[in-house]
CSV table of C-alpha atoms in Angstrom, one decimal:
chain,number,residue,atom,x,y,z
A,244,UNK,CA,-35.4,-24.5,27.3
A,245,UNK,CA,-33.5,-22.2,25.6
A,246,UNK,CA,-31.1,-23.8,22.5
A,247,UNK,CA,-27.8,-24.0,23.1
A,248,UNK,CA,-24.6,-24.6,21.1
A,249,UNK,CA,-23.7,-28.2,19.6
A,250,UNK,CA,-20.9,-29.9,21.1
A,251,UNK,CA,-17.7,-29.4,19.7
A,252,UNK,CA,-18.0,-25.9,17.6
A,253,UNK,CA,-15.1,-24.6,15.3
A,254,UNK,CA,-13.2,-22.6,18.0
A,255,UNK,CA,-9.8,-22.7,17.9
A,256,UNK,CA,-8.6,-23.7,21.4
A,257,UNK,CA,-5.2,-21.1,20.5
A,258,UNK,CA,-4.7,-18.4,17.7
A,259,UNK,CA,-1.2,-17.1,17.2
A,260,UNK,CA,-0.7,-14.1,18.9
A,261,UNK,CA,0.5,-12.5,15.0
A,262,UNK,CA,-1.7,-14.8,12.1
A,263,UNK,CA,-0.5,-11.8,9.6
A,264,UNK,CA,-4.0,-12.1,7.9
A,265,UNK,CA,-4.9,-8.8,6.6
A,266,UNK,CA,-7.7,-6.9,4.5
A,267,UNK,CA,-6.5,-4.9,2.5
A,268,UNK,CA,-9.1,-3.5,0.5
A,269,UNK,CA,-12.8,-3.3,1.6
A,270,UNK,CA,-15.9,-2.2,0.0
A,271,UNK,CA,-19.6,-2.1,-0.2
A,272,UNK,CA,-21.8,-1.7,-3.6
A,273,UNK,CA,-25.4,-0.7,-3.1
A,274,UNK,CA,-27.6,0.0,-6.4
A,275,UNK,CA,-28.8,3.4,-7.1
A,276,UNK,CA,-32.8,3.3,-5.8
A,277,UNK,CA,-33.7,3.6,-2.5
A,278,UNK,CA,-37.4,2.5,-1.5
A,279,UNK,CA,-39.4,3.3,1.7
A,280,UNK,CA,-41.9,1.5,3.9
A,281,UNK,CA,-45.1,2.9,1.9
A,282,UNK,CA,-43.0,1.3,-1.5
A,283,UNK,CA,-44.8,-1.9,-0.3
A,284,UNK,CA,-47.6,-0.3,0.6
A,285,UNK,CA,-48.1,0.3,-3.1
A,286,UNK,CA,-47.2,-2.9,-4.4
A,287,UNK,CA,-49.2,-4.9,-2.1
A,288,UNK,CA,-52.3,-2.7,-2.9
A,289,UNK,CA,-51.9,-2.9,-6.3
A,290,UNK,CA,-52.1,-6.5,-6.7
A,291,UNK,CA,-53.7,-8.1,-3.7
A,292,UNK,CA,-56.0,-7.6,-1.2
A,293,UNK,CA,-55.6,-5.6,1.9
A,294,UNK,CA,-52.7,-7.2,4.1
A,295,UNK,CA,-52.6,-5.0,6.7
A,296,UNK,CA,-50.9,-6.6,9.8
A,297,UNK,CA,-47.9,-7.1,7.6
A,298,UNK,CA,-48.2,-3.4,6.1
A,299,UNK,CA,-48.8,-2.2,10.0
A,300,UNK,CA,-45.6,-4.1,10.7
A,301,UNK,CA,-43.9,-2.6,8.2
A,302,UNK,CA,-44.3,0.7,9.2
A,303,UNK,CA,-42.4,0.1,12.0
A,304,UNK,CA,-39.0,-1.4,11.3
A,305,UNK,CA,-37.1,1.3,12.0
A,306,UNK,CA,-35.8,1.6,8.8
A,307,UNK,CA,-36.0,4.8,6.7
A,308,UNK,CA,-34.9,3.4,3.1
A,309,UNK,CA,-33.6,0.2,1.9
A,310,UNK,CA,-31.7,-0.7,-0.8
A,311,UNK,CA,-33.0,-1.7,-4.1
A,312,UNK,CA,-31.9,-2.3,-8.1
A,313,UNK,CA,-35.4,-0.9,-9.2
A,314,UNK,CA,-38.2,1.4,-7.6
A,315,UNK,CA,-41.5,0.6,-7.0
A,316,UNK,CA,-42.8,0.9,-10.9
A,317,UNK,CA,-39.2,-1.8,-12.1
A,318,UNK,CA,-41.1,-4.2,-14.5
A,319,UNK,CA,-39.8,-7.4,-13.1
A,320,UNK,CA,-42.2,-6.7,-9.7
A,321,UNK,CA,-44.9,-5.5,-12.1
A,322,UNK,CA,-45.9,-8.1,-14.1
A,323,UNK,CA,-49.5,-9.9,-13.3
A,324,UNK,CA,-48.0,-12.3,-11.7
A,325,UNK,CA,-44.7,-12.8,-9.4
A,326,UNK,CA,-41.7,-13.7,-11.6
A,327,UNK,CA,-40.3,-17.4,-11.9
A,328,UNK,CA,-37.5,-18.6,-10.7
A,329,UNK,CA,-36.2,-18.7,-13.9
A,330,UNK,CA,-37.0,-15.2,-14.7
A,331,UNK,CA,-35.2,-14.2,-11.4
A,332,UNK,CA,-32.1,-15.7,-12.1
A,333,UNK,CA,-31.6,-13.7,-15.6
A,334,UNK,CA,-31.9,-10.9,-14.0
A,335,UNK,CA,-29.2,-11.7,-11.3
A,336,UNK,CA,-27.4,-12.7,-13.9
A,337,UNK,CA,-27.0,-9.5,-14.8
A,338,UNK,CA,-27.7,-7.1,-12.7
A,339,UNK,CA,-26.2,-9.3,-9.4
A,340,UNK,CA,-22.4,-9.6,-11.6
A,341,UNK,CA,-22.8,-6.2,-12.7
A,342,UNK,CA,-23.2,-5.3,-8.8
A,343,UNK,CA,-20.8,-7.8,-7.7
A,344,UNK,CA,-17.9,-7.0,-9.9
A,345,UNK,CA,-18.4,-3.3,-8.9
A,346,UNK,CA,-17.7,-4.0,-5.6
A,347,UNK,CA,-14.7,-6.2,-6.3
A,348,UNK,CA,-12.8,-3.3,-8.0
A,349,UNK,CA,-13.4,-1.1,-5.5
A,350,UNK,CA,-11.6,-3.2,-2.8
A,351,UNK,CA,-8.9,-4.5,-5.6
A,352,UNK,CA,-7.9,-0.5,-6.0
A,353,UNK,CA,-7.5,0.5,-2.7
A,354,UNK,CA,-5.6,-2.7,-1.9
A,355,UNK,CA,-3.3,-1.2,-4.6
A,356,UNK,CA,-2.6,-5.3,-6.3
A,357,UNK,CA,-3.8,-6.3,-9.6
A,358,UNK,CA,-6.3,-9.2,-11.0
A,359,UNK,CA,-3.7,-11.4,-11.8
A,360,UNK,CA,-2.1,-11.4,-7.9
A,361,UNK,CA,-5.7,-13.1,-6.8
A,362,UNK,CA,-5.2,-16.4,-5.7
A,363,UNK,CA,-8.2,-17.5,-4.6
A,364,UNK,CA,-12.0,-16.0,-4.6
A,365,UNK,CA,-14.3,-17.0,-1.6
A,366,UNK,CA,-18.0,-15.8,-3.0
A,367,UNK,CA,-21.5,-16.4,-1.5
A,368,UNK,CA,-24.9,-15.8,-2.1
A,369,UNK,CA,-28.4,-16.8,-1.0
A,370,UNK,CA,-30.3,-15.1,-3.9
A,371,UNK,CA,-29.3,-17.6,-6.3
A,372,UNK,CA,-28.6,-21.1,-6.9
A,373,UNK,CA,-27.2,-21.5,-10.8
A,374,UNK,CA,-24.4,-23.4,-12.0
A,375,UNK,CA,-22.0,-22.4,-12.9
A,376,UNK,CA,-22.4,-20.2,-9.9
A,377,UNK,CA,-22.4,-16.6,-10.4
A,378,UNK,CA,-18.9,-16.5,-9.2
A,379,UNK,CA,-17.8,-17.8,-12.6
A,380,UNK,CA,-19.1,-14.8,-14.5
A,381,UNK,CA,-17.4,-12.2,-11.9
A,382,UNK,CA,-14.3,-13.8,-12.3
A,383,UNK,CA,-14.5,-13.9,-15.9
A,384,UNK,CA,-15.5,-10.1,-16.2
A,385,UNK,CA,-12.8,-8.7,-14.0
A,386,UNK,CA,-10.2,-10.8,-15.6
A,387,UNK,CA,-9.1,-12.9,-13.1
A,388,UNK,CA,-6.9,-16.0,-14.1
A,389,UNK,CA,-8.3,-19.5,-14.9
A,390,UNK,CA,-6.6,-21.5,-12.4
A,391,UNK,CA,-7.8,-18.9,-9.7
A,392,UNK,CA,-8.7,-21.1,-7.2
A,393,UNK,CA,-12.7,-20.4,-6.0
A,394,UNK,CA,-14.7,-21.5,-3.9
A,395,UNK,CA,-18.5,-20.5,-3.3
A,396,UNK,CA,-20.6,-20.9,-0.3
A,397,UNK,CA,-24.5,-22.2,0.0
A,398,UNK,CA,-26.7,-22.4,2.5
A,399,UNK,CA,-25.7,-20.1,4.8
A,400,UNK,CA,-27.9,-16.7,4.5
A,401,UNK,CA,-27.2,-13.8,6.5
A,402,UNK,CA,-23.8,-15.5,8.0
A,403,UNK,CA,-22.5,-16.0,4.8
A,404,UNK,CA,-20.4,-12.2,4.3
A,405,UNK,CA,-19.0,-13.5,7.9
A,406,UNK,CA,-18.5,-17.1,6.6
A,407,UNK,CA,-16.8,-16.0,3.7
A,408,UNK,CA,-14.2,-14.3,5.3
A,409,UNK,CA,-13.8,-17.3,7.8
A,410,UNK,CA,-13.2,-19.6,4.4
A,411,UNK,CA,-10.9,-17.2,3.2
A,412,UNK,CA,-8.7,-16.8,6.4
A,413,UNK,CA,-8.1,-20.4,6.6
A,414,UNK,CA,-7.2,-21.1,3.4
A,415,UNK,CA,-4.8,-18.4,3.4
A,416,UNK,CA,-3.2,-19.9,6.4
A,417,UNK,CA,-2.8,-23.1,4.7
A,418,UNK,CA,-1.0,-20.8,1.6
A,419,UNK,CA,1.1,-20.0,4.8
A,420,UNK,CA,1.7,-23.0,6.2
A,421,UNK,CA,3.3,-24.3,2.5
A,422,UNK,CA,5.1,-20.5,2.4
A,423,UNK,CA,3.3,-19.1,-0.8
A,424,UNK,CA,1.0,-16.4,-1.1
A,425,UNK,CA,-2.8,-15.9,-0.6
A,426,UNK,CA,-4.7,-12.9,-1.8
A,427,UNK,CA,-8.2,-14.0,-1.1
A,428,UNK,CA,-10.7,-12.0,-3.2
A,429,UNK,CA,-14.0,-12.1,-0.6
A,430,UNK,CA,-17.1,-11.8,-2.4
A,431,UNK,CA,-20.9,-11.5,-1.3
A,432,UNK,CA,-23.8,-10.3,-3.2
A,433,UNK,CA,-27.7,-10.4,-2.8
A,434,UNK,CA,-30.7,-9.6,-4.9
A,435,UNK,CA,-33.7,-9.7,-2.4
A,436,UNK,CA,-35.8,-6.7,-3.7
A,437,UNK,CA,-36.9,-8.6,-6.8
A,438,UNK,CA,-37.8,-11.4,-3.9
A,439,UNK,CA,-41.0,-9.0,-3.1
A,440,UNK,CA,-44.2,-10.5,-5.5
A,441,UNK,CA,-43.5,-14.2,-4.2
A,442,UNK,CA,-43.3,-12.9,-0.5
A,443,UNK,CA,-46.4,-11.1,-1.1
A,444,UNK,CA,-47.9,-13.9,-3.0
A,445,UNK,CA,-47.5,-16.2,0.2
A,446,UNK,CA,-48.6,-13.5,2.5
A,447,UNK,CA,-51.8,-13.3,0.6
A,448,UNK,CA,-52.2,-17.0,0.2
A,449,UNK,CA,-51.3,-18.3,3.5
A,450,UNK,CA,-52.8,-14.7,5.6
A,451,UNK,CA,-49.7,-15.5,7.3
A,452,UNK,CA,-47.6,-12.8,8.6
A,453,UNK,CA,-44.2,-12.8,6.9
A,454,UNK,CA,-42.0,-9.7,8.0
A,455,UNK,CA,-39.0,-10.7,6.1
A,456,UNK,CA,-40.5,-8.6,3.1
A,457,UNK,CA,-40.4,-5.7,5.3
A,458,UNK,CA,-36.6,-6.1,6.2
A,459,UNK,CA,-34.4,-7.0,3.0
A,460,UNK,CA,-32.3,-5.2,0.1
A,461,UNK,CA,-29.4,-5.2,-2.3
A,462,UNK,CA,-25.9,-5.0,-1.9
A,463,UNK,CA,-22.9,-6.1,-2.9
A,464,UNK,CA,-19.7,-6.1,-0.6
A,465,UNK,CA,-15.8,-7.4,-1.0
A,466,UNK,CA,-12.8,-7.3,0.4
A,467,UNK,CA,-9.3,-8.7,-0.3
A,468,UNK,CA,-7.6,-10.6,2.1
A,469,UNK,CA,-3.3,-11.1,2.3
A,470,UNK,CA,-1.3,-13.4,4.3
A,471,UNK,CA,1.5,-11.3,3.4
A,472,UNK,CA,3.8,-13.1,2.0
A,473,UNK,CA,5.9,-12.2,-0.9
A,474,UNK,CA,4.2,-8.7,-1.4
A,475,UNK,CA,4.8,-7.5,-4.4
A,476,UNK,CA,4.3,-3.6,-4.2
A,477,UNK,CA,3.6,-1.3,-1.3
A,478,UNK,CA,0.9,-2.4,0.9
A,479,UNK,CA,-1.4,0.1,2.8
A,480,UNK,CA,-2.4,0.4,5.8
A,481,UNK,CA,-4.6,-2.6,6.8
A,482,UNK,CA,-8.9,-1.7,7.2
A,483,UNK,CA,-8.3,-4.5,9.8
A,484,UNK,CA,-5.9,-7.6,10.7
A,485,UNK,CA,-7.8,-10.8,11.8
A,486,UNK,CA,-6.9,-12.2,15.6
A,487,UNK,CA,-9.4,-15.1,15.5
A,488,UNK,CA,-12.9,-16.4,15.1
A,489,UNK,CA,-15.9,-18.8,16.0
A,490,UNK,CA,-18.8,-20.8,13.8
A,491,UNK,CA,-21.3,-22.6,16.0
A,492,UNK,CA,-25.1,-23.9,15.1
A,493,UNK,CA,-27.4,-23.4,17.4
A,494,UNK,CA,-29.2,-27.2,18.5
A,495,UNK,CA,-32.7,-27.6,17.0
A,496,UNK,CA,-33.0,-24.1,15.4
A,497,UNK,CA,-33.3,-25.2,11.8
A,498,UNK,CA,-36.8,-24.2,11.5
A,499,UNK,CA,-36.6,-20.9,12.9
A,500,UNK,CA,-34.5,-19.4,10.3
A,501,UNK,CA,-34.5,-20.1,6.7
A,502,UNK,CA,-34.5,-19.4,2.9
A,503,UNK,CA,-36.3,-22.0,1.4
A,504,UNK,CA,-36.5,-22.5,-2.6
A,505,UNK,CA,-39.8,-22.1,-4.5
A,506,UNK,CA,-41.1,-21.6,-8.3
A,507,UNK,CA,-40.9,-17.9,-7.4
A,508,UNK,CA,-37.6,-17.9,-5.9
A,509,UNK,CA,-36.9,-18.0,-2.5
A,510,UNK,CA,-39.4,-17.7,0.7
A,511,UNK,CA,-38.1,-16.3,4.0
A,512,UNK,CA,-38.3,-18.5,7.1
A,513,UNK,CA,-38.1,-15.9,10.0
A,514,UNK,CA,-39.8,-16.8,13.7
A,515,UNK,CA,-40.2,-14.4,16.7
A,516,UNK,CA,-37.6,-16.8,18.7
A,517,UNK,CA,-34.8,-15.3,16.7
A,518,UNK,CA,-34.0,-12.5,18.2
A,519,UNK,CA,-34.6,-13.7,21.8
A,520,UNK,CA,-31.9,-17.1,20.7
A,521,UNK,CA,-29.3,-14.4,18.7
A,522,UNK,CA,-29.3,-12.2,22.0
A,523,UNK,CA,-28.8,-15.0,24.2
A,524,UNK,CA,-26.0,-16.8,22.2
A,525,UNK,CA,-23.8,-13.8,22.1
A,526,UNK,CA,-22.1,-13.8,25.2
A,527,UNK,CA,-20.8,-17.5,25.6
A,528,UNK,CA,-19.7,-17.5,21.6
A,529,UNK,CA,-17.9,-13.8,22.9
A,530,UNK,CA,-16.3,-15.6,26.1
A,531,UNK,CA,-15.4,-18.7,24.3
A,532,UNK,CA,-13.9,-16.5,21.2
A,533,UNK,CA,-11.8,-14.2,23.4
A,534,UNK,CA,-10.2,-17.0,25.6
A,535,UNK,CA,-8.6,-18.8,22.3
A,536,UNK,CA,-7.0,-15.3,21.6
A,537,UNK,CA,-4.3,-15.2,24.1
A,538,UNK,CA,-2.8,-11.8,22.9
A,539,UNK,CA,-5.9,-10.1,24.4
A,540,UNK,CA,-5.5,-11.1,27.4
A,541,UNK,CA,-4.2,-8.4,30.7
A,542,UNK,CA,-2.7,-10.3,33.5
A,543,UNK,CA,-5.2,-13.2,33.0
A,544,UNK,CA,-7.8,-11.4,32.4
A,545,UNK,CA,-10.3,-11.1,29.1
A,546,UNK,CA,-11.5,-7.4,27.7
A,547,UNK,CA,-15.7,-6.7,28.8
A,548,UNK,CA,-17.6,-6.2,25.5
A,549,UNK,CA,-17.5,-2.7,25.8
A,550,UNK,CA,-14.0,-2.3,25.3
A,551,UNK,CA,-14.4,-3.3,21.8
A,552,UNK,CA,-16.6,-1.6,18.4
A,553,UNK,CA,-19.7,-4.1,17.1
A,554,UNK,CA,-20.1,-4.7,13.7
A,555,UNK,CA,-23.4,-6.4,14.0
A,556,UNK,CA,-25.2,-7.6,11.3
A,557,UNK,CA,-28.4,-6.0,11.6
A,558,UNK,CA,-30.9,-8.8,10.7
A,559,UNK,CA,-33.4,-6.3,12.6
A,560,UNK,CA,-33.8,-4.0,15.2
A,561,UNK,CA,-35.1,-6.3,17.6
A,562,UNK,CA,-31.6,-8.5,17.5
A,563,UNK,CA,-29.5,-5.1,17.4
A,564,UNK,CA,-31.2,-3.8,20.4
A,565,UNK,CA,-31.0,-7.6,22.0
A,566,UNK,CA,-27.3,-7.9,21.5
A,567,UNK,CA,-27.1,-4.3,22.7
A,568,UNK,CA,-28.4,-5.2,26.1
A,569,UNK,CA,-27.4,-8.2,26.5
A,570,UNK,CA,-24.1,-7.2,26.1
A,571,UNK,CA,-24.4,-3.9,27.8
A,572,UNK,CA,-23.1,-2.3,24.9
A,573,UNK,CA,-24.4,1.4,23.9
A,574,UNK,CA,-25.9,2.7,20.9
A,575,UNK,CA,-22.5,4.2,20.0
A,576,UNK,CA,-20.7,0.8,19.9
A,577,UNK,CA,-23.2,-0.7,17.3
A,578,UNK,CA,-23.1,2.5,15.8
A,579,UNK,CA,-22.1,1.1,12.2
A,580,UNK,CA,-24.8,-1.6,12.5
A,581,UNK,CA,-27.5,1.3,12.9
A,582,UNK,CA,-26.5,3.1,10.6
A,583,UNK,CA,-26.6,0.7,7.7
A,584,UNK,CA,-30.2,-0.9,8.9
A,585,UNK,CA,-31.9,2.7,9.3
A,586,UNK,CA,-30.2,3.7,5.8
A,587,UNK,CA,-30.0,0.3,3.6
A,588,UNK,CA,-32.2,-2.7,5.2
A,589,UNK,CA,-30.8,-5.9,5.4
A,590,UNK,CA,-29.3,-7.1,2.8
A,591,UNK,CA,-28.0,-10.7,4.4
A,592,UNK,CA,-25.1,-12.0,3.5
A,593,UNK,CA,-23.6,-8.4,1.7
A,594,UNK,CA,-24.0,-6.7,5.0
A,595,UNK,CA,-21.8,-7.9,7.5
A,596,UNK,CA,-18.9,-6.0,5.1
A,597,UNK,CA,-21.0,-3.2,4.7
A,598,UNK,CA,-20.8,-2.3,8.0
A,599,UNK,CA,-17.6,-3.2,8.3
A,600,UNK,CA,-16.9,-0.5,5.9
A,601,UNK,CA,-19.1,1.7,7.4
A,602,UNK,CA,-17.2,1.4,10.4
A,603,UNK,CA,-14.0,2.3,9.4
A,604,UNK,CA,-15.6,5.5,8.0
A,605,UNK,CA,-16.9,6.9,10.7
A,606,UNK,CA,-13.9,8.6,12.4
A,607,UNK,CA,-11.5,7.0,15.4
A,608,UNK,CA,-13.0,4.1,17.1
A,609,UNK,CA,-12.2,1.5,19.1
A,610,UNK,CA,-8.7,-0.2,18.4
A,611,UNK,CA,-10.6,-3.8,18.5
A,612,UNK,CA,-14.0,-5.0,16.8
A,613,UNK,CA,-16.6,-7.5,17.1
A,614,UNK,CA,-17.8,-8.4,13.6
A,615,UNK,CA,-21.1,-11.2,14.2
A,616,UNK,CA,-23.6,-12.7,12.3
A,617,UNK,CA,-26.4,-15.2,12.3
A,618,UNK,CA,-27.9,-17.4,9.7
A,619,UNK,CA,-29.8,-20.2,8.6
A,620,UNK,CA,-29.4,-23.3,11.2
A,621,UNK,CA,-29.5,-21.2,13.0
A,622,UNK,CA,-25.8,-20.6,12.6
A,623,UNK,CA,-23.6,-17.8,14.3
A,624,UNK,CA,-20.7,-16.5,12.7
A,625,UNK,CA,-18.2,-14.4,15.0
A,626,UNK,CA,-14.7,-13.1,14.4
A,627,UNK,CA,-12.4,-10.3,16.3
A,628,UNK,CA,-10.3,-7.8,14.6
A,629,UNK,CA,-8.3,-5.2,15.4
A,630,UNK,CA,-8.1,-1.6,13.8
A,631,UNK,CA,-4.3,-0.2,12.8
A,632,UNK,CA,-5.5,2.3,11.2
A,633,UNK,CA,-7.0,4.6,14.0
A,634,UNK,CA,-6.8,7.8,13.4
A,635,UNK,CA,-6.2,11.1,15.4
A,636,UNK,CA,-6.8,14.2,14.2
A,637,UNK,CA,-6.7,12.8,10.9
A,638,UNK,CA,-3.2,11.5,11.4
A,639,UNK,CA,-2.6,7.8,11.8
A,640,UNK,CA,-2.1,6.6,15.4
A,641,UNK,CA,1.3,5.5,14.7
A,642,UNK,CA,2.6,8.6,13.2
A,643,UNK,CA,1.7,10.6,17.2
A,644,UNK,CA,4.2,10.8,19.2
């Protein structure tokens, strides 16, 4: 039997046909290297013996280059042995802020607002665990205030860019609700290349076959969030204006998706039911979703799936493809969600707003998107948008007559 949703999931029965959420300012931070499949090809050979189904494997994911903070020679994957935990988060430390506050002040400018307008950050991250959390060091480097209200997210993996934005949406309708405002700084960064000697290390331990080492990267991703009230300079254009989501788990799925903690960081928990459960979960979470958004509806009736863009996370082309036909979408309605896997990997939780951004970069789409994600419980994450900002021959839609 196939698992289905626990009883009484976070769906709103109603949203208000106008919430006013907004983002504002969107962006995506990927490091400068890019590796390719034979990458691990060369690590694995030069440190263990032959592991060739997971080498054959990862030949074949469909993705061309991923994203990563070092190449295939960056000391911290060349030592003798894998790096500690401890080693691991020193180096996000730095090089995870440094990416992470990148990002930030790339969404902070094009929302046009300044450090000091944040109210509240919203941060996640699976790729490391300190405390303070890294959060606390972002914050401090961009010069946000101290009584910046933050908040960071655990646990939740690839759903966690998805979550984030989720957090942030409701707490800036509670800064509504009391009439104040709420400029939610969204935050989500990983580190997973570094990830690749203890992966390796358990593949050659165990003989298991462990594809997640074939799949992941680095990225970080932001975006700032506005209930609008009390603006306090010219806003832009919104990248998109939030009409609702969905968070459901998944009944007894907890130990087909994972990140569980080790001396060498963190081990990838990733079975072959995924994609088949991710596929099959779409379309009831997509029913349910659009039914508690009234504003969408046409003489009683709810939009099909193909009347809307997909910004998929792309945990792997088996669940893009599965969503795809499930769904009976096209290729050109998870076009972002390609894009980004055959370019960048999967980074987890930074992806979900890298394609996002991607999306809104790659000309006039559709007015109204599907952003959805899965993580670890297995959770699904799923929230519709809609797009202001279409364009038409480069003008925006609003300005044709």
């Amino acid at each position: 039997m196939s698992p289905t949703a626990v009883e009484g999931t976070t769906t709103h029965d109603h949203f208000e046909s106008d919430l006013n959420l907004s983002i504002l300012g969107l962006s995506a931070e990927y490091p400068p290297f890019r590796v390719k499949s034979d990458s691990l090809e060369t690590l694995a050979n030069r440190f263990y013996l032959p592991l060739k189904k997971v080498l054959s494997i990862n030949r074949y994911t469909g993705i061309d280059t991923r994203a990563a903070v070092g190449d295939v020679d960056h000391p911290l994957v060349n030592q003798p042995t894998a790096p500690s935990i401890t080693e691991l988060n020193d180096f996000f430390r730095k090089e995870g802020v440094g990416l992470s506050v990148k990002a930030c002040k790339k969404a902070i400018e094009e929302w046009g607002g300044t450090v000091h307008e944040i109210t509240h950050v919203v941060s996640t991250t699976c790729t490391n665990s300190a405390n303070p959390g890294f959060d606390h060091y972002v914050t401090k480097e961009l010069g946000l205030r101290a009584g910046v209200e933050k908040v960071l997210l655990h646990g939740i993996g690839c759903s966690g860019g998805l979550a984030a934005i989720r957090a942030a949406a409701n707490l800036a309708l509670g800064s509504s609700f009391r009439k104040k405002p709420a400029r939610v700084l969204v935050l989500a960064c990983e580190l997973s290349s570094v990830l690749v000697r203890s992966e390796l290390d358990s593949i050659d331990k165990e003989q298991a076959t462990r594809i997640g080492v074939c799949l992941f990267s680095d990225c970080a991703s932001a975006c700032v969030l506005s209930n609008g009230v009390a603006e306090e300079h010219e806003v832009p254009t919104p990248v998109y204006q939030l009409l609702g989501w969905k968070h459901e788990i998944l009944q007894d799925t907890e130990t087909d998706l994972g990140f569980d903690v080790d001396p060498l960081g963190w081990k990838v928990v990733l079975t072959s039911r995924v994609p088949a459960m991710a596929a099959a979960a779409v379309s009831p979470a997509f029913q349910d979703l659009l039914r508690s958004v009234p504003a969408l509806q046409t003489n009683g009736k709810s939009p099909v799936a193909s009347q809307f863009d997909w910004a998929l996370h792309p945990g792997g082309s088996s669940i893009i493809t599965g969503v795809e036909q499930a769904m009976d979408l096209s290729v050109d309605h998870l076009r972002a969600s390609y894009e980004i896997y055959v370019s960048c990997g999967n980074s987890s939780s930074a992806t979900i707003m890298a394609v996002m951004d991607q999306l809104r970069n790659m000309g006039e789409g559709r007015e109204h998107v599907v952003a959805c994600a899965f993580g670890p419980g297995i959770s699904l994450e799923m929230m519709l948008l809609r797009r202001p900002k279409s364009t038409i021959d480069g003008l925006l839609s609003e300005e044709v007559d």
